[in-house]
Coordinates of C-alpha atoms in Angstrom, one line a residue:
X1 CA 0.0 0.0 0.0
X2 CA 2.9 2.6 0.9
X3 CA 5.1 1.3 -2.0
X4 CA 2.6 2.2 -4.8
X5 CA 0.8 5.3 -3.5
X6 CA 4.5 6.3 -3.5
X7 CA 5.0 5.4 -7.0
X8 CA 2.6 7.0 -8.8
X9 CA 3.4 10.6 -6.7
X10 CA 7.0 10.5 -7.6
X11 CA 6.2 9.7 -11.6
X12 CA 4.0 12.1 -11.9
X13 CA 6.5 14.5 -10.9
X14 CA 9.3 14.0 -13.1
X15 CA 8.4 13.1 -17.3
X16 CA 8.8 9.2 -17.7
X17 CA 9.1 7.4 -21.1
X18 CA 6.1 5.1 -20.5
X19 CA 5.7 4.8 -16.3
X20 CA 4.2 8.5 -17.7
X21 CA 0.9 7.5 -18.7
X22 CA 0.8 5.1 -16.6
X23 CA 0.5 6.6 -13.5
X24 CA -1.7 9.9 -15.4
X25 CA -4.5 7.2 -16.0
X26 CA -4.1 5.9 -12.3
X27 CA -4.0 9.6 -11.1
X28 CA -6.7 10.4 -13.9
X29 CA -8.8 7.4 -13.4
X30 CA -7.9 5.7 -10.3
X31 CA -9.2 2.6 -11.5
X32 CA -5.8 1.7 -12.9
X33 CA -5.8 -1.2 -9.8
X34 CA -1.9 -0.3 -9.4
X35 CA -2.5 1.1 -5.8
X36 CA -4.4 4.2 -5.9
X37 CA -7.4 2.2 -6.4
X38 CA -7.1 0.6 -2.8
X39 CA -6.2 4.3 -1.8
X40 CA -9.0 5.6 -3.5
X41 CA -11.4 3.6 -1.9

């Protein structure tokens, strides 16, 4: 639960080749199921 809450925070930050839209569609959508889902609910 900490590890990916941290992820997506620090991507999001700093332009990544492909972790980029990754973490803008769990930021964005937060269905994404990578961890911001469990934080989101």
């Amino acid at each position: 639960r900490t590890a990916p809450s941290s992820r997506p925070s620090r991507s999001y930050g700093p332009p990544q080749p492909y972790d980029s839209a990754r973490t803008f569609d769990v930021r964005s959508f937060g269905a994404a199921g990578d961890g911001m889902k469990d934080d989101s609910e």
